[in-house]
mmCIF file of C-alpha atoms in Angstrom:
data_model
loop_
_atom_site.group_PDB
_atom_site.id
_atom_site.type_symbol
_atom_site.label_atom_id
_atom_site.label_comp_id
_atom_site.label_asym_id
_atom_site.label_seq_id
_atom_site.Cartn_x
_atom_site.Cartn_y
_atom_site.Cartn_z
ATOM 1 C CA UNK A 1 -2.697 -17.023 11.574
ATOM 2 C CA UNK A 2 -3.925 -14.223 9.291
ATOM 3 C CA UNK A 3 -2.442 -14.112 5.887
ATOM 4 C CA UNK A 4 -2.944 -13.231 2.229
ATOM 5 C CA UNK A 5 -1.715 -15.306 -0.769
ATOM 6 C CA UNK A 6 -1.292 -14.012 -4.170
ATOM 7 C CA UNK A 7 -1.239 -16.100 -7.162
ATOM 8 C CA UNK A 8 0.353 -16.322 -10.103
ATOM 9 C CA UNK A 9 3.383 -14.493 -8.748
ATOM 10 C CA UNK A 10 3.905 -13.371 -12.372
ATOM 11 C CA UNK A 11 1.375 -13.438 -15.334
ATOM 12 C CA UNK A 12 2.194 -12.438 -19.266
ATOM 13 C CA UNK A 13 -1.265 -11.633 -21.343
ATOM 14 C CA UNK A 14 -1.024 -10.874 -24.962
ATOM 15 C CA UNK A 15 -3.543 -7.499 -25.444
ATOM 16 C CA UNK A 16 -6.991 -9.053 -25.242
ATOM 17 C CA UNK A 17 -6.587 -11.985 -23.286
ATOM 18 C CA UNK A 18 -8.901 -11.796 -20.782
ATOM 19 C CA UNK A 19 -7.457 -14.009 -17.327
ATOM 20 C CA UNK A 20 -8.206 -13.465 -13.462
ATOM 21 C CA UNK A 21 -5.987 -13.086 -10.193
ATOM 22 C CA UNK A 22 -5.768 -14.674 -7.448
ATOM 23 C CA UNK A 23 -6.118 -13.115 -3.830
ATOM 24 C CA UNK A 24 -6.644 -15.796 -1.127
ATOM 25 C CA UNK A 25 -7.016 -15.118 2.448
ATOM 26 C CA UNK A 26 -7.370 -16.413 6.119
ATOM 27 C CA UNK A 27 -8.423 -13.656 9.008
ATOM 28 C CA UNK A 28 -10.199 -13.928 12.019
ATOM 29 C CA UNK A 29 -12.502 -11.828 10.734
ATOM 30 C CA UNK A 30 -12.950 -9.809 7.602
ATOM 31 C CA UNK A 31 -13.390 -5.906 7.684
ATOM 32 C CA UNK A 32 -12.366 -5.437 4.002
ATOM 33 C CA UNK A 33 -10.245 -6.431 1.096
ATOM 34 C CA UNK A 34 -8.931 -4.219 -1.053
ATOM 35 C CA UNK A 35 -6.765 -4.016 -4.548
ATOM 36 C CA UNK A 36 -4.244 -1.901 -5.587
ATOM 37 C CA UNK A 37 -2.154 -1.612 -8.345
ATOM 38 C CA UNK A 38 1.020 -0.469 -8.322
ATOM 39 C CA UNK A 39 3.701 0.570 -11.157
ATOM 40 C CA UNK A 40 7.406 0.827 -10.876
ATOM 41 C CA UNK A 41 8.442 3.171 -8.852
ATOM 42 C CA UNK A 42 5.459 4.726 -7.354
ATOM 43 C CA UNK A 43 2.806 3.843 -4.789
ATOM 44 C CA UNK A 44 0.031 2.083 -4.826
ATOM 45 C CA UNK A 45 -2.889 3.387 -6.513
ATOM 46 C CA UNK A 46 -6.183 2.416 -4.964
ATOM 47 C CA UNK A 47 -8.513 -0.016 -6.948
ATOM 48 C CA UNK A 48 -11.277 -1.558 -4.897
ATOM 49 C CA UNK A 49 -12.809 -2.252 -1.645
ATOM 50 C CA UNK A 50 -14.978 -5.523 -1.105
ATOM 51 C CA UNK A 51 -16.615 -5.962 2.191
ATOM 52 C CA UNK A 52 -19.328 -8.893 1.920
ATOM 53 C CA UNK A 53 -19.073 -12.138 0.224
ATOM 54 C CA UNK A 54 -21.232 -11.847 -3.102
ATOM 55 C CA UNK A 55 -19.897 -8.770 -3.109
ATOM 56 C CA UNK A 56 -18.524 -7.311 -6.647
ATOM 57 C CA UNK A 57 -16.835 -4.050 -8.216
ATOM 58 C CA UNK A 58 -16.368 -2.425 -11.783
ATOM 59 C CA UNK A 59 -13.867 -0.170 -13.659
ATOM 60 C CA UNK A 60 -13.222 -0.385 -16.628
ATOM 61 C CA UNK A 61 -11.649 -3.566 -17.778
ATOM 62 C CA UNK A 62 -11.610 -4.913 -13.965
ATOM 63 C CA UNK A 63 -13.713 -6.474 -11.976
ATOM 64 C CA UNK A 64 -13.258 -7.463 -8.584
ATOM 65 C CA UNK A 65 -15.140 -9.791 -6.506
ATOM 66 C CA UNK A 66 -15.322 -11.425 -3.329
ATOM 67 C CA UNK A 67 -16.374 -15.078 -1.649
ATOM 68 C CA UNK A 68 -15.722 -15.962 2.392
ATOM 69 C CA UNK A 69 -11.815 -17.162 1.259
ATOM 70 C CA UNK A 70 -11.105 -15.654 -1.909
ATOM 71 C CA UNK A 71 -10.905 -12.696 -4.184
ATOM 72 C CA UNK A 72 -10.068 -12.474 -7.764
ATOM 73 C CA UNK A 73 -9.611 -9.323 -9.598
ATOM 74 C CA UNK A 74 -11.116 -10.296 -13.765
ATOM 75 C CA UNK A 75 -9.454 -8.564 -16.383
ATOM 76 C CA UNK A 76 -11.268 -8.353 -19.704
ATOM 77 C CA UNK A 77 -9.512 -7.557 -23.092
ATOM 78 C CA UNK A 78 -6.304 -5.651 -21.229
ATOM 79 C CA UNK A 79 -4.377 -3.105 -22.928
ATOM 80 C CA UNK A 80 -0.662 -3.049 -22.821
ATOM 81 C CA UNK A 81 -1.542 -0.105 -20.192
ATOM 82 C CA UNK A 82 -2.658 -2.687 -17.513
ATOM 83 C CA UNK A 83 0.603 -3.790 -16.738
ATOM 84 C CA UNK A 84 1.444 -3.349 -13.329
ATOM 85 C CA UNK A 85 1.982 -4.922 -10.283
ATOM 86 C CA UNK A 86 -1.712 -5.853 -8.651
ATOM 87 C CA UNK A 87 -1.718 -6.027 -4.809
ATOM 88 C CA UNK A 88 -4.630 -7.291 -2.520
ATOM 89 C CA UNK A 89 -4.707 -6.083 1.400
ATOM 90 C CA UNK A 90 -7.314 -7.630 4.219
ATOM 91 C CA UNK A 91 -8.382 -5.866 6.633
ATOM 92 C CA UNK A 92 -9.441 -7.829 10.080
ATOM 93 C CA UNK A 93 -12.217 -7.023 12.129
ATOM 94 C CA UNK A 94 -10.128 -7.153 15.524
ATOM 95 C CA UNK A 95 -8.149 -4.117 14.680
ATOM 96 C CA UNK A 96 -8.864 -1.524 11.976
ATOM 97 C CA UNK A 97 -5.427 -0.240 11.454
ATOM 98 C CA UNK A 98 -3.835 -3.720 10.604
ATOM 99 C CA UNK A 99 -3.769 -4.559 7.120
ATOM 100 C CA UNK A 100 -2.188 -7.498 5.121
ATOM 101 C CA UNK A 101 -0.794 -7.106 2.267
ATOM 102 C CA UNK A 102 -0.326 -10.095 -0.845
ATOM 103 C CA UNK A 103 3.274 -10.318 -2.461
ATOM 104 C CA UNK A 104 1.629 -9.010 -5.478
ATOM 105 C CA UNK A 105 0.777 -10.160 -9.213
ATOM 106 C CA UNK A 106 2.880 -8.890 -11.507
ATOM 107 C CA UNK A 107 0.992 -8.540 -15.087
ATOM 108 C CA UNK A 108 2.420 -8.102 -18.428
ATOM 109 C CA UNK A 109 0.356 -7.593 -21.354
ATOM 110 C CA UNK A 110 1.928 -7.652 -24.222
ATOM 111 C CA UNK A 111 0.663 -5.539 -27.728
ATOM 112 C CA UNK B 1 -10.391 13.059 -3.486
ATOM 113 C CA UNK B 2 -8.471 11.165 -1.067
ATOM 114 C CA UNK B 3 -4.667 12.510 -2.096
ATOM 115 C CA UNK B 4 -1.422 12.055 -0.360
ATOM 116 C CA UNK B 5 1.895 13.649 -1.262
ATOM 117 C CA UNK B 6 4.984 13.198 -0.227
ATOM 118 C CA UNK B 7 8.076 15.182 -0.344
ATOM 119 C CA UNK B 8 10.797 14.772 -1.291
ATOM 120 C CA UNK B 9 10.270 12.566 -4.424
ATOM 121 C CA UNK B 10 13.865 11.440 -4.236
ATOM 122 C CA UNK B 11 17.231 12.453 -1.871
ATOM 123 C CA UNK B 12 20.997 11.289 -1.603
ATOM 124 C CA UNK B 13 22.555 12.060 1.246
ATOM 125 C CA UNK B 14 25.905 10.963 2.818
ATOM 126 C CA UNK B 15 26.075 8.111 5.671
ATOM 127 C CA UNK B 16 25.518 9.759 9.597
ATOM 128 C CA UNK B 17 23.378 12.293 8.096
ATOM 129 C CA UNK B 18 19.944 12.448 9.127
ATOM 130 C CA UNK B 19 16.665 12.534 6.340
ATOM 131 C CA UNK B 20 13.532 13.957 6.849
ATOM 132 C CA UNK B 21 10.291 12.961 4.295
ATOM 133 C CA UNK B 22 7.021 14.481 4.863
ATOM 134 C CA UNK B 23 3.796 12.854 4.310
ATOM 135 C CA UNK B 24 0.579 15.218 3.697
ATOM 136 C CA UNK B 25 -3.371 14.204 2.828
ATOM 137 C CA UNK B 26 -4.172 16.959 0.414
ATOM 138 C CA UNK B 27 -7.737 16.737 0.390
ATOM 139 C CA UNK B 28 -9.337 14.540 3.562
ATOM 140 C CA UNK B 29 -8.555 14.420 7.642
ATOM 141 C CA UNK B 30 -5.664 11.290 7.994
ATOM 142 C CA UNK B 31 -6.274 10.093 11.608
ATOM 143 C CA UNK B 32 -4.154 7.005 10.826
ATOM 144 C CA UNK B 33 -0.917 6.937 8.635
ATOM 145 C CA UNK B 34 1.195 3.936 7.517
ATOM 146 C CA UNK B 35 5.080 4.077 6.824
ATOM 147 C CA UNK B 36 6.013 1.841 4.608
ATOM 148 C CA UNK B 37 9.324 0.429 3.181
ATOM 149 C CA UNK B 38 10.008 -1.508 -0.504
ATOM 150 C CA UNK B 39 12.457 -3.475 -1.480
ATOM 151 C CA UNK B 40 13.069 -4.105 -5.333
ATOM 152 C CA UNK B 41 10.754 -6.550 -6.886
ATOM 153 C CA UNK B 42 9.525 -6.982 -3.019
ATOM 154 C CA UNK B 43 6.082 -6.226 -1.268
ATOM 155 C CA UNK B 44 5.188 -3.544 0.955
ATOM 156 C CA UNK B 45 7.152 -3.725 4.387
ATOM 157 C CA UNK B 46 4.999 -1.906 7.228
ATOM 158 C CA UNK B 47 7.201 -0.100 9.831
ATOM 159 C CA UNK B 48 5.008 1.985 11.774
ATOM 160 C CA UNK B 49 1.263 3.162 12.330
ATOM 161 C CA UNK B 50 0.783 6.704 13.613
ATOM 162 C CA UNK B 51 -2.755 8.065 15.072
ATOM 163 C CA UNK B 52 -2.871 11.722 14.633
ATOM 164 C CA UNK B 53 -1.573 13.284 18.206
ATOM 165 C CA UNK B 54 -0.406 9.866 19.695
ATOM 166 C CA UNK B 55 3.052 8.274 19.565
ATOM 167 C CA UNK B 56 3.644 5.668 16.199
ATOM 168 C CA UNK B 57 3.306 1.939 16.925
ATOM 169 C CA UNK B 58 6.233 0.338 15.693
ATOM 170 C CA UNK B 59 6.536 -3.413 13.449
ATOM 171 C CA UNK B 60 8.732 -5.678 15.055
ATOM 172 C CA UNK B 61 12.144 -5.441 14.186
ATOM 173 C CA UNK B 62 12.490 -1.176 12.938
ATOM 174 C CA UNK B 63 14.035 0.540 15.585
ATOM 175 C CA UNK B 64 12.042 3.414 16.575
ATOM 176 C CA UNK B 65 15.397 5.460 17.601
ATOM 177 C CA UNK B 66 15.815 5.369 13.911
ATOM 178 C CA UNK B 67 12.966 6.461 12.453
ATOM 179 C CA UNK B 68 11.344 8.551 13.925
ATOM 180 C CA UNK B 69 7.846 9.332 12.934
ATOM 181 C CA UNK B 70 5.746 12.197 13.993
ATOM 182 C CA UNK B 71 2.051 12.406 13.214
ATOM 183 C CA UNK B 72 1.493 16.072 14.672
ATOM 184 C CA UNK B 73 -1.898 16.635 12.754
ATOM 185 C CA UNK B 74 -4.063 15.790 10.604
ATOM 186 C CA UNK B 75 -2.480 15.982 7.510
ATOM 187 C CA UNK B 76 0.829 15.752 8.284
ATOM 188 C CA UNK B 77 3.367 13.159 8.925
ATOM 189 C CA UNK B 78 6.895 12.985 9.018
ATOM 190 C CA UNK B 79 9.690 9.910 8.966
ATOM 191 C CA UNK B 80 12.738 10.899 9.981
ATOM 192 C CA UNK B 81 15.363 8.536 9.591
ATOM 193 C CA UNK B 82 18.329 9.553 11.929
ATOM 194 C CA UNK B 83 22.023 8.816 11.212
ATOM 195 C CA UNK B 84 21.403 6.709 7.933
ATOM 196 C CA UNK B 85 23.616 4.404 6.262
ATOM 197 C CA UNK B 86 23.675 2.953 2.996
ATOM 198 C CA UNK B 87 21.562 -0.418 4.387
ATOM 199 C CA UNK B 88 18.959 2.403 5.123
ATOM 200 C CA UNK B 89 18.719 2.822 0.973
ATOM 201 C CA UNK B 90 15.092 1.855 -0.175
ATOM 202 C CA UNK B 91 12.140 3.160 -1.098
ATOM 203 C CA UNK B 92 9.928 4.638 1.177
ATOM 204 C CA UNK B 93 6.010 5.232 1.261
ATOM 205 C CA UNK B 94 3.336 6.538 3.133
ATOM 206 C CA UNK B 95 -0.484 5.649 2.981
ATOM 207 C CA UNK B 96 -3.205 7.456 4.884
ATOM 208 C CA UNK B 97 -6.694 6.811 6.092
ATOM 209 C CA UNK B 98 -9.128 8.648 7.738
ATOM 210 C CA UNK B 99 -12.746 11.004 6.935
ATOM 211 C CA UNK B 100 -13.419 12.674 3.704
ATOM 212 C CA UNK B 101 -16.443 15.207 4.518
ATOM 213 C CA UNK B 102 -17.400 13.967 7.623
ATOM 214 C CA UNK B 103 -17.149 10.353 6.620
ATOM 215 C CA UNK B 104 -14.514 7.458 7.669
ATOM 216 C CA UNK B 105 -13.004 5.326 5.107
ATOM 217 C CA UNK B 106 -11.406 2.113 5.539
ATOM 218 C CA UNK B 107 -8.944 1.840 2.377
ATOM 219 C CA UNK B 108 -5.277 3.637 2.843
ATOM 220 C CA UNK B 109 -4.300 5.825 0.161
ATOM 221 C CA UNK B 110 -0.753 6.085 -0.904
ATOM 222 C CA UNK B 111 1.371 8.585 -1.636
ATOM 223 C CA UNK B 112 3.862 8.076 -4.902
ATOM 224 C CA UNK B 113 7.317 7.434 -2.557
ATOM 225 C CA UNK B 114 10.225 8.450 -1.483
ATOM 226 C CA UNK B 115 13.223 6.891 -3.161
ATOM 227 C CA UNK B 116 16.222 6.986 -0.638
ATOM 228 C CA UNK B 117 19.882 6.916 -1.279
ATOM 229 C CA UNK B 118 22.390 6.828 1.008
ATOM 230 C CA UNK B 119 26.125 7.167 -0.372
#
């Protein structure tokens, strides 16, 4: 069965505590994984889209990267302004409209 | 590039009434659009996929008589949700993916939400 696991459900950072998330997954087939990160109230905002194992992405204080069951999304030295909720989505090969979505990350960092 | 709105940002409107949000990629060609529901402190609920000209695909479980979704070009969709009561109350949001200048992208964009109230 395909599925995505996020973990920690919930993760407090004091400003410049560097830490990583945790996006693992289980397809028949991987198309893409991608991170978003969402604040209250609005939609998700588009991060990154990994497609090969080995495969990693930059901005700013993130980094993404990618291996054949897991993603983790690095962040170095947040800011108070990273807090959010961080979502991570697969993508299977069988059917490029079908996406599933994590329960989400939700990071505080704290000044 | 790659922007979706949605309008209205917010609505109220009294139980039996029907609510219509609109969807639109600003800047890119959305062959495929998502409708999505949230719940507080929940993760995204997919109700339907629309291909631009063909009829939505609804997730088990959301009646299609009640939302209705139309997906009538390429950068427009609508949700329609049809006699709503107060259980209807959520937050709604629509993604979109498709071709920026000629070429296809696999990542949906969101648009910021529709936050629906039904008194």
């Amino acid at each position: 069965e395909d599925q995505v696991t996020q973990s920690p459900e919930a993760l407090r950072l004091q400003e410049g505590e560097s830490s990583s998330l945790n996006c693992s997954y289980t397809v028949s087939g991987l198309r893409g994984l991608f991170w978003y990160r969402q604040d209250p109230g609005k939609g998700p905002e588009f991060l990154f889209t990994l497609y090969s194992a080995g495969e990693e992405k930059e901005k700013e204080r993130l980094k993404a990267t990618l291996t054949k069951k897991e993603s983790f999304l690095h962040i170095t030295a947040p800011k108070p302004e990273d807090s959010a909720t961080y979502l991570c989505a697969v993508q299977p090969t069988w059917n490029f409209n079908k996406f599933y979505f994590g329960s989400g990350t939700k990071l505080n960092v704290k000044p | 590039g790659a922007v979706v709105s949605q309008h209205p940002s917010w609505v109220i409107c009294k139980s039996g009434t029907s609510v219509k949000i609109e969807c639109r990629s600003l800047d890119f060609q959305a062959t495929t659009m998502f409708w999505y529901r949230q719940f507080p402190k929940q993760s995204l609920m997919l109700m339907a996929t629309s291909n631009e000209g063909s009829k939505a695909t609804y997730e088990q479980g959301v009646e299609k008589d009640k939302f209705l979704i139309n997906h009538a070009s390429l950068t427009l969709s609508t949700l329609t949700v049809t006699s709503a009561h107060p259980e209807d109350s959520s937050f709604y949001i629509c993604s979109a993916r498709g071709r920026l200048a000629g070429v296809s992208f696999g990542e949906q964009y969101f648009g910021p939400g529709t936050r629906l109230t039904v008194t």
